[in-house]
Amino acid sequence: MKELRMKPTTAAHKLNGDITADALLARFQDHIKYSRGKHFAGATDFDKLASLSRAIRDLAVERMLATQQTYYDRDAKRVYYLSMEFLMGRLLSNNVISLGLRPVVEKALGKLGLSFEQLCNYEPDAGLGNGGLGRLAACYLDSLATLEYPGYGYGIRYRHGMFRQEFDNGWQMERPDDWLKFGNPWEIIRPEDAVPVLVYGRIENLPAIGDGPPRSVWVDWQMIDGVPYDIPIIGCGVNTVNILRLWSARAAEGFRLDVFNQGDYVRAIQEKNWAETISKVLYPSENTHAGKELRLIQEYFLVACSVRDAVRRHLKKHESLDNFAEKNALQLNDTHPALAVAELMRHLLDEQDVPWERSWEITVAALGYTNHTLLPEALEKWPVPLMERVLPRHLQIIYEINDRFLDSVRLRYPNDDERIRRVSLVEEGEVKQVRMANLAIVGSHAVNGVAQLHSDLLKANLVPEFAQMWPERFSNKTNGITQRRWLLACNPGLAALITECIGDKWVRDLDALRKLEPFAEKPEFLQRFLAVKQANKQRLAALIGERHGIAVDPQSLFDVHVKRLHEYKRQLLNALHIIALYHRIKDNPAGDFVPRTFLFGAKAAPGYHMAKRIIKFVNSIGEVLARDPDVRGRVRVVFLPDYCVSLAEMIVPAADLSEQISTAGKEASGTGNMKLALNGALTMGTWDGANIEIAEAVGLDNIFIFGHRAGQIEAMSRDGYRPHEWAERDAELRRVLASIRQGEFSPGAPGLFDDIHRALVEWGDTYFHLADFRSYADSQQRASDLFRDRTTWARKAALNVARMGRFSSDRSIREYAREIWNLRPVPVKVAAAKPTM
Ligand code: 26Q
């Protein structure tokens, strides 16, 4: 596995060894004065944050230039990660760590009596994503840079990222995110690299020239400009600084020239607004496809800007696009950028005059597609009439791709209309729809799922005809997380303890954690391991106290359920168990219960009514329990508002138990499961997604697995699942359901949770809560029993940490690089910047 020469992280410190605390301090103060235009005395907290960030960015820029020059000189193959989401979170702390400058920064700030940690907390999250898929993209950028791969992120610079969540009487309220309000010190705008993007219009068919092919031109389009903003992605302990390029939409120079020419200057300026709406807001829904025109244009905008940029960079070095696929790989983060298939074809055909067959070879060889979901409601399908209006030329190309593809299928499988119907890029029906997953599969040389089970189900259930036709195209690439953010930066206590025991090799080679295994047998180590966890729990308890005025008991078991709110993720199953516990306490108020704090964090898509009601339900349960003296000191339910990356960085290190309880077969992978286990939480999980691989890695003795397996769930779906029968057979569950129906958790508002009750009992319990309840409740009981013996618990938790090496995004990225991108590391040599005093 070890292809890379591992440099010890101390190298990171050496790289900037020649910047002293005094030199950094001078640069910081210069930025206060010359970038912010203030005297130090008048500088706000944000001025200080921005100035430190700019001082750090300056150090990174030197290497960014050297990195780009190296890639150009060496004619390196590059990978472009195309994603509608990059959930970056905060950048300062991670960038300082990557540069090995933490001690220097702390010393410098210390001279002014400033705290680095506090300063970091003023940075707004770059919340340009919904959840797992967006955060995965951010982790992958970190690994690409750290492993010295020539990799770029391409995304959209949303003016408003993921909404801020507030609670009003327990109901979710969405407030606009305004992350750019005070400016973004990390970005570099590059107006000189702006690219034109065309939408709308129609196709005009021209007569063929001689016996050449019929020609068509796209006319009457409207033009938008994509303006790039670059954010440096700093590799940890290396010179590599890659780039995340985010596109912002502006009215093009010639936009609505017709209206200007009519003399209606003011209206013409007003219409510029339309262009700018394209990058205004992130669609805040995960795993649903609403089919909105603006979203389609956003997806096309990303693809058009990125393809043009990649082509331009290629042509700086090469004469033509003939070797484009040898020198470039484009990875599609789900189907959201799947229009890249049609756009790259359009470039080759219409702008470079490459013949169809060769254009197609190049396109398929350059593209790879990662699938992140099997949920049918999440599969992107765009109505043909909409596409015809917005992207007439692309629709034409998609039809041509489909015709040729279906011809090849008919050759191989004659007289198989059913197969043709299923694999077609166009779904027939009242309104025809373009199936983006089919387009992505046909247009890519590699297709992968994100955990073994998911990749298997993808082949077996979602697209069996494609898997049969092209078995070599399909593979698995199990997700990973970056240990630089999700251990080193967010859990300094545990990171220091680990490094003290086994050295710091794990920072760049997570498999090194294995050396921690023998320590799990040493009582002194376990005591310190527990002390770190305790301190992290106290840190979180303090935050909850400050922000919400709620006192949680840091001695209690912290049971953490953080992820997007979705029925398949079954926050509701957790709630049912809490109610059962409550009833047990009421029945036996003198009983000996292991105290628990149930912590939830989750945003619901604004239009997802059931999800919003589940949030209200959990909040209401929390209120009822908080008011009941019998419960005091035993169970506390806290739904933390506005779950986001920076809040996760506080919660993850403090968790004892990690809830990963999706209906088996529904969660493609999960990555929160990895973050929590890496930080020493035990997993309470179903046999789903990456939970399976985590269980195999840590051992079944060190994880709580419960519930029906994917095959059993499928069988129940097929043979008829009758949820009420599961309730009839279980007195405790019956009582839980009855208490919901009787309004026990909606005092003064009977009927408030009737829909929740009905969804479970009458409407078929789509996600099998009732079928898994008993197994879940029993498993939870085992967790409580185990928690009484802290040392045994700590031993299992430590073994989890020691055995999580496989779940580093470094491993994932190496697999993508070798098996899909054919990409090699390109180390960057650079003399570190000489500080100017
Ligand atoms: C699509 C069309 C229109 C509007 C929005 C969307 C949209 C946006 C985001 C559809 C899906 C998403 C996000 C999906 C996602 O985060 N999936 C998760 O990906 C993780 C990384 O692979 C997995 O670990 C999770 O299991 C999976 O749910």
PDB file of C-alpha atoms in Angstrom, residues 287-476:
ATOM      1  CA  ASN A 287     -31.606  12.974  -1.717  1.00  0.00           C
ATOM      2  CA  THR A 288     -34.574  14.549  -3.430  1.00  0.00           C
ATOM      3  CA  HIS A 289     -34.854  15.895  -6.906  1.00  0.00           C
ATOM      4  CA  ALA A 290     -37.319  18.745  -7.310  1.00  0.00           C
ATOM      5  CA  GLY A 291     -36.773  19.403 -11.020  1.00  0.00           C
ATOM      6  CA  LYS A 292     -36.487  23.176 -10.821  1.00  0.00           C
ATOM      7  CA  GLU A 293     -35.343  25.132 -13.873  1.00  0.00           C
ATOM      8  CA  LEU A 294     -32.894  27.238 -11.874  1.00  0.00           C
ATOM      9  CA  ARG A 295     -31.238  24.103 -10.525  1.00  0.00           C
ATOM     10  CA  LEU A 296     -30.787  22.756 -14.050  1.00  0.00           C
ATOM     11  CA  ILE A 297     -29.167  26.022 -15.076  1.00  0.00           C
ATOM     12  CA  GLN A 298     -26.906  25.907 -12.008  1.00  0.00           C
ATOM     13  CA  GLU A 299     -25.773  22.410 -12.931  1.00  0.00           C
ATOM     14  CA  TYR A 300     -25.102  23.469 -16.485  1.00  0.00           C
ATOM     15  CA  PHE A 301     -23.329  26.619 -15.331  1.00  0.00           C
ATOM     16  CA  LEU A 302     -20.889  24.554 -13.238  1.00  0.00           C
ATOM     17  CA  VAL A 303     -20.253  22.149 -16.080  1.00  0.00           C
ATOM     18  CA  ALA A 304     -19.872  24.756 -18.820  1.00  0.00           C
ATOM     19  CA  CYS A 305     -17.440  26.908 -16.824  1.00  0.00           C
ATOM     20  CA  SER A 306     -15.380  23.954 -15.646  1.00  0.00           C
ATOM     21  CA  VAL A 307     -15.104  22.172 -18.988  1.00  0.00           C
ATOM     22  CA  ARG A 308     -14.087  25.397 -20.737  1.00  0.00           C
ATOM     23  CA  ASP A 309     -11.488  26.092 -18.052  1.00  0.00           C
ATOM     24  CA  ALA A 310     -10.026  22.585 -18.172  1.00  0.00           C
ATOM     25  CA  VAL A 311      -9.889  22.727 -21.969  1.00  0.00           C
ATOM     26  CA  ARG A 312      -8.212  26.135 -21.887  1.00  0.00           C
ATOM     27  CA  ARG A 313      -5.562  24.862 -19.469  1.00  0.00           C
ATOM     28  CA  HIS A 314      -4.980  21.814 -21.664  1.00  0.00           C
ATOM     29  CA  LEU A 315      -4.571  23.923 -24.785  1.00  0.00           C
ATOM     30  CA  LYS A 316      -1.972  26.096 -23.056  1.00  0.00           C
ATOM     31  CA  LYS A 317       0.328  23.089 -23.264  1.00  0.00           C
ATOM     32  CA  HIS A 318      -1.067  21.004 -26.121  1.00  0.00           C
ATOM     33  CA  GLU A 319      -1.997  21.607 -29.735  1.00  0.00           C
ATOM     34  CA  SER A 320      -5.340  19.856 -29.680  1.00  0.00           C
ATOM     35  CA  LEU A 321      -7.750  17.924 -27.523  1.00  0.00           C
ATOM     36  CA  ASP A 322      -6.692  14.621 -29.040  1.00  0.00           C
ATOM     37  CA  ASN A 323      -4.755  13.686 -25.896  1.00  0.00           C
ATOM     38  CA  PHE A 324      -7.250  15.365 -23.540  1.00  0.00           C
ATOM     39  CA  ALA A 325      -8.162  12.122 -21.762  1.00  0.00           C
ATOM     40  CA  GLU A 326      -4.522  11.143 -21.297  1.00  0.00           C
ATOM     41  CA  LYS A 327      -3.899  14.407 -19.498  1.00  0.00           C
ATOM     42  CA  ASN A 328      -7.198  15.057 -17.715  1.00  0.00           C
ATOM     43  CA  ALA A 329      -9.684  13.140 -15.616  1.00  0.00           C
ATOM     44  CA  LEU A 330     -13.058  14.631 -14.703  1.00  0.00           C
ATOM     45  CA  GLN A 331     -14.870  13.039 -11.769  1.00  0.00           C
ATOM     46  CA  LEU A 332     -18.627  13.603 -11.465  1.00  0.00           C
ATOM     47  CA  ASN A 333     -19.811  13.877  -7.851  1.00  0.00           C
ATOM     48  CA  ASP A 334     -23.160  12.182  -8.414  1.00  0.00           C
ATOM     49  CA  THR A 335     -25.233  13.050 -11.474  1.00  0.00           C
ATOM     50  CA  HIS A 336     -25.409  16.748 -10.609  1.00  0.00           C
ATOM     51  CA  PRO A 337     -22.632  17.556 -13.115  1.00  0.00           C
ATOM     52  CA  ALA A 338     -23.631  14.787 -15.565  1.00  0.00           C
ATOM     53  CA  LEU A 339     -24.254  17.356 -18.282  1.00  0.00           C
ATOM     54  CA  ALA A 340     -20.465  17.308 -18.615  1.00  0.00           C
ATOM     55  CA  VAL A 341     -20.989  14.346 -20.933  1.00  0.00           C
ATOM     56  CA  ALA A 342     -22.960  16.471 -23.393  1.00  0.00           C
ATOM     57  CA  GLU A 343     -20.882  19.604 -22.829  1.00  0.00           C
ATOM     58  CA  LEU A 344     -17.531  17.956 -23.480  1.00  0.00           C
ATOM     59  CA  MET A 345     -19.021  16.393 -26.611  1.00  0.00           C
ATOM     60  CA  ARG A 346     -20.285  19.816 -27.704  1.00  0.00           C
ATOM     61  CA  HIS A 347     -16.832  21.313 -27.230  1.00  0.00           C
ATOM     62  CA  LEU A 348     -15.155  18.630 -29.256  1.00  0.00           C
ATOM     63  CA  LEU A 349     -17.800  18.609 -32.002  1.00  0.00           C
ATOM     64  CA  ASP A 350     -18.800  22.242 -32.342  1.00  0.00           C
ATOM     65  CA  GLU A 351     -15.783  24.158 -31.119  1.00  0.00           C
ATOM     66  CA  GLN A 352     -12.911  21.867 -32.099  1.00  0.00           C
ATOM     67  CA  ASP A 353     -14.397  20.123 -35.151  1.00  0.00           C
ATOM     68  CA  VAL A 354     -13.464  16.685 -33.842  1.00  0.00           C
ATOM     69  CA  PRO A 355     -15.525  13.923 -35.512  1.00  0.00           C
ATOM     70  CA  TRP A 356     -18.236  12.216 -33.463  1.00  0.00           C
ATOM     71  CA  GLU A 357     -16.503   8.846 -32.914  1.00  0.00           C
ATOM     72  CA  ARG A 358     -13.262  10.382 -31.699  1.00  0.00           C
ATOM     73  CA  SER A 359     -15.120  12.919 -29.558  1.00  0.00           C
ATOM     74  CA  TRP A 360     -16.969  10.093 -27.889  1.00  0.00           C
ATOM     75  CA  GLU A 361     -13.784   8.107 -27.178  1.00  0.00           C
ATOM     76  CA  ILE A 362     -12.206  11.129 -25.565  1.00  0.00           C
ATOM     77  CA  THR A 363     -15.301  11.959 -23.497  1.00  0.00           C
ATOM     78  CA  VAL A 364     -15.786   8.449 -22.119  1.00  0.00           C
ATOM     79  CA  ALA A 365     -12.079   8.067 -21.374  1.00  0.00           C
ATOM     80  CA  ALA A 366     -11.961  11.365 -19.461  1.00  0.00           C
ATOM     81  CA  LEU A 367     -15.074  10.988 -17.319  1.00  0.00           C
ATOM     82  CA  GLY A 368     -15.812   8.994 -14.180  1.00  0.00           C
ATOM     83  CA  TYR A 369     -19.091   8.926 -12.277  1.00  0.00           C
ATOM     84  CA  THR A 370     -19.646   8.338  -8.561  1.00  0.00           C
ATOM     85  CA  ASN A 371     -23.129   7.350  -7.439  1.00  0.00           C
ATOM     86  CA  HIS A 372     -24.194   8.399  -3.920  1.00  0.00           C
ATOM     87  CA  THR A 373     -27.729   7.116  -3.610  1.00  0.00           C
ATOM     88  CA  LEU A 374     -30.134   4.344  -4.557  1.00  0.00           C
ATOM     89  CA  LEU A 375     -33.252   6.163  -3.354  1.00  0.00           C
ATOM     90  CA  PRO A 376     -35.577   6.439  -6.361  1.00  0.00           C
ATOM     91  CA  GLU A 377     -36.824   9.901  -5.372  1.00  0.00           C
ATOM     92  CA  ALA A 378     -33.238  11.162  -5.512  1.00  0.00           C
ATOM     93  CA  LEU A 379     -32.503  10.104  -9.094  1.00  0.00           C
ATOM     94  CA  GLU A 380     -32.233  13.124 -11.326  1.00  0.00           C
ATOM     95  CA  LYS A 381     -34.561  13.221 -14.307  1.00  0.00           C
ATOM     96  CA  TRP A 382     -35.080  16.356 -16.342  1.00  0.00           C
ATOM     97  CA  PRO A 383     -38.198  16.880 -18.472  1.00  0.00           C
ATOM     98  CA  VAL A 384     -37.327  16.930 -22.154  1.00  0.00           C
ATOM     99  CA  PRO A 385     -39.381  20.105 -22.844  1.00  0.00           C
ATOM    100  CA  LEU A 386     -37.437  21.934 -20.114  1.00  0.00           C
ATOM    101  CA  MET A 387     -34.104  20.797 -21.517  1.00  0.00           C
ATOM    102  CA  GLU A 388     -35.174  21.726 -24.987  1.00  0.00           C
ATOM    103  CA  ARG A 389     -35.845  25.283 -23.843  1.00  0.00           C
ATOM    104  CA  VAL A 390     -32.763  25.725 -21.699  1.00  0.00           C
ATOM    105  CA  LEU A 391     -30.149  23.638 -23.521  1.00  0.00           C
ATOM    106  CA  PRO A 392     -31.390  22.836 -27.033  1.00  0.00           C
ATOM    107  CA  ARG A 393     -27.986  21.842 -28.410  1.00  0.00           C
ATOM    108  CA  HIS A 394     -27.247  19.563 -25.460  1.00  0.00           C
ATOM    109  CA  LEU A 395     -30.577  17.822 -25.824  1.00  0.00           C
ATOM    110  CA  GLN A 396     -29.793  17.226 -29.459  1.00  0.00           C
ATOM    111  CA  ILE A 397     -26.432  15.707 -28.527  1.00  0.00           C
ATOM    112  CA  ILE A 398     -28.029  13.566 -25.815  1.00  0.00           C
ATOM    113  CA  TYR A 399     -30.511  12.204 -28.367  1.00  0.00           C
ATOM    114  CA  GLU A 400     -27.664  11.369 -30.717  1.00  0.00           C
ATOM    115  CA  ILE A 401     -25.747   9.626 -27.919  1.00  0.00           C
ATOM    116  CA  ASN A 402     -28.891   7.686 -27.074  1.00  0.00           C
ATOM    117  CA  ASP A 403     -29.571   6.626 -30.664  1.00  0.00           C
ATOM    118  CA  ARG A 404     -26.077   5.278 -31.116  1.00  0.00           C
ATOM    119  CA  PHE A 405     -26.072   3.634 -27.689  1.00  0.00           C
ATOM    120  CA  LEU A 406     -29.439   1.926 -28.182  1.00  0.00           C
ATOM    121  CA  ASP A 407     -28.291   0.683 -31.605  1.00  0.00           C
ATOM    122  CA  SER A 408     -25.369  -1.020 -29.915  1.00  0.00           C
ATOM    123  CA  VAL A 409     -27.672  -2.532 -27.296  1.00  0.00           C
ATOM    124  CA  ARG A 410     -30.004  -3.889 -30.013  1.00  0.00           C
ATOM    125  CA  LEU A 411     -27.045  -5.479 -31.743  1.00  0.00           C
ATOM    126  CA  ARG A 412     -25.976  -7.232 -28.591  1.00  0.00           C
ATOM    127  CA  TYR A 413     -29.456  -8.094 -27.283  1.00  0.00           C
ATOM    128  CA  PRO A 414     -31.801  -8.390 -30.286  1.00  0.00           C
ATOM    129  CA  ASN A 415     -35.564  -8.168 -29.718  1.00  0.00           C
ATOM    130  CA  ASP A 416     -35.284  -7.147 -26.099  1.00  0.00           C
ATOM    131  CA  ASP A 417     -37.572  -4.112 -25.920  1.00  0.00           C
ATOM    132  CA  GLU A 418     -37.824  -4.239 -22.170  1.00  0.00           C
ATOM    133  CA  ARG A 419     -34.058  -3.878 -21.877  1.00  0.00           C
ATOM    134  CA  ILE A 420     -34.064  -0.994 -24.355  1.00  0.00           C
ATOM    135  CA  ARG A 421     -36.773   0.734 -22.361  1.00  0.00           C
ATOM    136  CA  ARG A 422     -34.803   0.370 -19.137  1.00  0.00           C
ATOM    137  CA  VAL A 423     -31.386   1.530 -20.352  1.00  0.00           C
ATOM    138  CA  SER A 424     -32.569   4.363 -22.588  1.00  0.00           C
ATOM    139  CA  LEU A 425     -31.311   7.818 -21.643  1.00  0.00           C
ATOM    140  CA  VAL A 426     -34.842   9.024 -22.215  1.00  0.00           C
ATOM    141  CA  GLU A 427     -37.729   7.749 -20.125  1.00  0.00           C
ATOM    142  CA  GLU A 428     -40.988   7.546 -22.080  1.00  0.00           C
ATOM    143  CA  GLY A 429     -44.181   8.778 -20.473  1.00  0.00           C
ATOM    144  CA  GLU A 430     -46.629  11.633 -20.511  1.00  0.00           C
ATOM    145  CA  VAL A 431     -43.636  13.943 -20.308  1.00  0.00           C
ATOM    146  CA  LYS A 432     -40.386  12.451 -21.549  1.00  0.00           C
ATOM    147  CA  GLN A 433     -37.475  12.759 -19.132  1.00  0.00           C
ATOM    148  CA  VAL A 434     -33.712  12.564 -19.488  1.00  0.00           C
ATOM    149  CA  ARG A 435     -32.284  10.082 -16.972  1.00  0.00           C
ATOM    150  CA  MET A 436     -29.082  11.640 -15.717  1.00  0.00           C
ATOM    151  CA  ALA A 437     -27.723   8.451 -14.116  1.00  0.00           C
ATOM    152  CA  ASN A 438     -27.999   6.612 -17.430  1.00  0.00           C
ATOM    153  CA  LEU A 439     -26.324   9.519 -19.205  1.00  0.00           C
ATOM    154  CA  ALA A 440     -23.500   9.488 -16.652  1.00  0.00           C
ATOM    155  CA  ILE A 441     -22.991   5.719 -16.917  1.00  0.00           C
ATOM    156  CA  VAL A 442     -22.984   5.644 -20.710  1.00  0.00           C
ATOM    157  CA  GLY A 443     -20.649   8.648 -20.848  1.00  0.00           C
ATOM    158  CA  SER A 444     -18.054   7.446 -18.281  1.00  0.00           C
ATOM    159  CA  HIS A 445     -15.386   4.757 -18.375  1.00  0.00           C
ATOM    160  CA  ALA A 446     -15.734   4.179 -14.630  1.00  0.00           C
ATOM    161  CA  VAL A 447     -18.756   4.064 -12.348  1.00  0.00           C
ATOM    162  CA  ASN A 448     -18.476   3.556  -8.606  1.00  0.00           C
ATOM    163  CA  GLY A 449     -20.501   3.309  -5.449  1.00  0.00           C
ATOM    164  CA  VAL A 450     -19.261   4.639  -2.101  1.00  0.00           C
ATOM    165  CA  ALA A 451     -19.290   1.527   0.130  1.00  0.00           C
ATOM    166  CA  GLN A 452     -19.144  -2.178  -0.696  1.00  0.00           C
ATOM    167  CA  LEU A 453     -22.810  -2.947  -0.006  1.00  0.00           C
ATOM    168  CA  HIS A 454     -23.885   0.142  -1.922  1.00  0.00           C
ATOM    169  CA  SER A 455     -21.727  -0.755  -4.917  1.00  0.00           C
ATOM    170  CA  ASP A 456     -23.149  -4.285  -4.887  1.00  0.00           C
ATOM    171  CA  LEU A 457     -26.738  -3.038  -4.707  1.00  0.00           C
ATOM    172  CA  LEU A 458     -26.032  -0.504  -7.432  1.00  0.00           C
ATOM    173  CA  LYS A 459     -25.098  -3.335  -9.773  1.00  0.00           C
ATOM    174  CA  ALA A 460     -27.735  -5.788  -8.602  1.00  0.00           C
ATOM    175  CA  ASN A 461     -30.782  -3.551  -8.240  1.00  0.00           C
ATOM    176  CA  LEU A 462     -30.401  -0.051  -9.659  1.00  0.00           C
ATOM    177  CA  VAL A 463     -28.726  -0.600 -13.028  1.00  0.00           C
ATOM    178  CA  PRO A 464     -28.360  -4.385 -13.552  1.00  0.00           C
ATOM    179  CA  GLU A 465     -28.479  -4.079 -17.356  1.00  0.00           C
ATOM    180  CA  PHE A 466     -25.508  -1.701 -17.387  1.00  0.00           C
ATOM    181  CA  ALA A 467     -23.560  -3.874 -14.953  1.00  0.00           C
ATOM    182  CA  GLN A 468     -24.185  -6.881 -17.177  1.00  0.00           C
ATOM    183  CA  MET A 469     -23.169  -5.022 -20.318  1.00  0.00           C
ATOM    184  CA  TRP A 470     -20.044  -3.402 -18.886  1.00  0.00           C
ATOM    185  CA  PRO A 471     -18.939  -5.302 -15.748  1.00  0.00           C
ATOM    186  CA  GLU A 472     -15.417  -3.819 -15.971  1.00  0.00           C
ATOM    187  CA  ARG A 473     -16.800  -0.299 -15.755  1.00  0.00           C
ATOM    188  CA  PHE A 474     -18.136  -0.780 -12.197  1.00  0.00           C
ATOM    189  CA  SER A 475     -16.180  -0.692  -8.953  1.00  0.00           C
ATOM    190  CA  ASN A 476     -16.378   0.242  -5.306  1.00  0.00           C
TER     191      ASN A 476
END
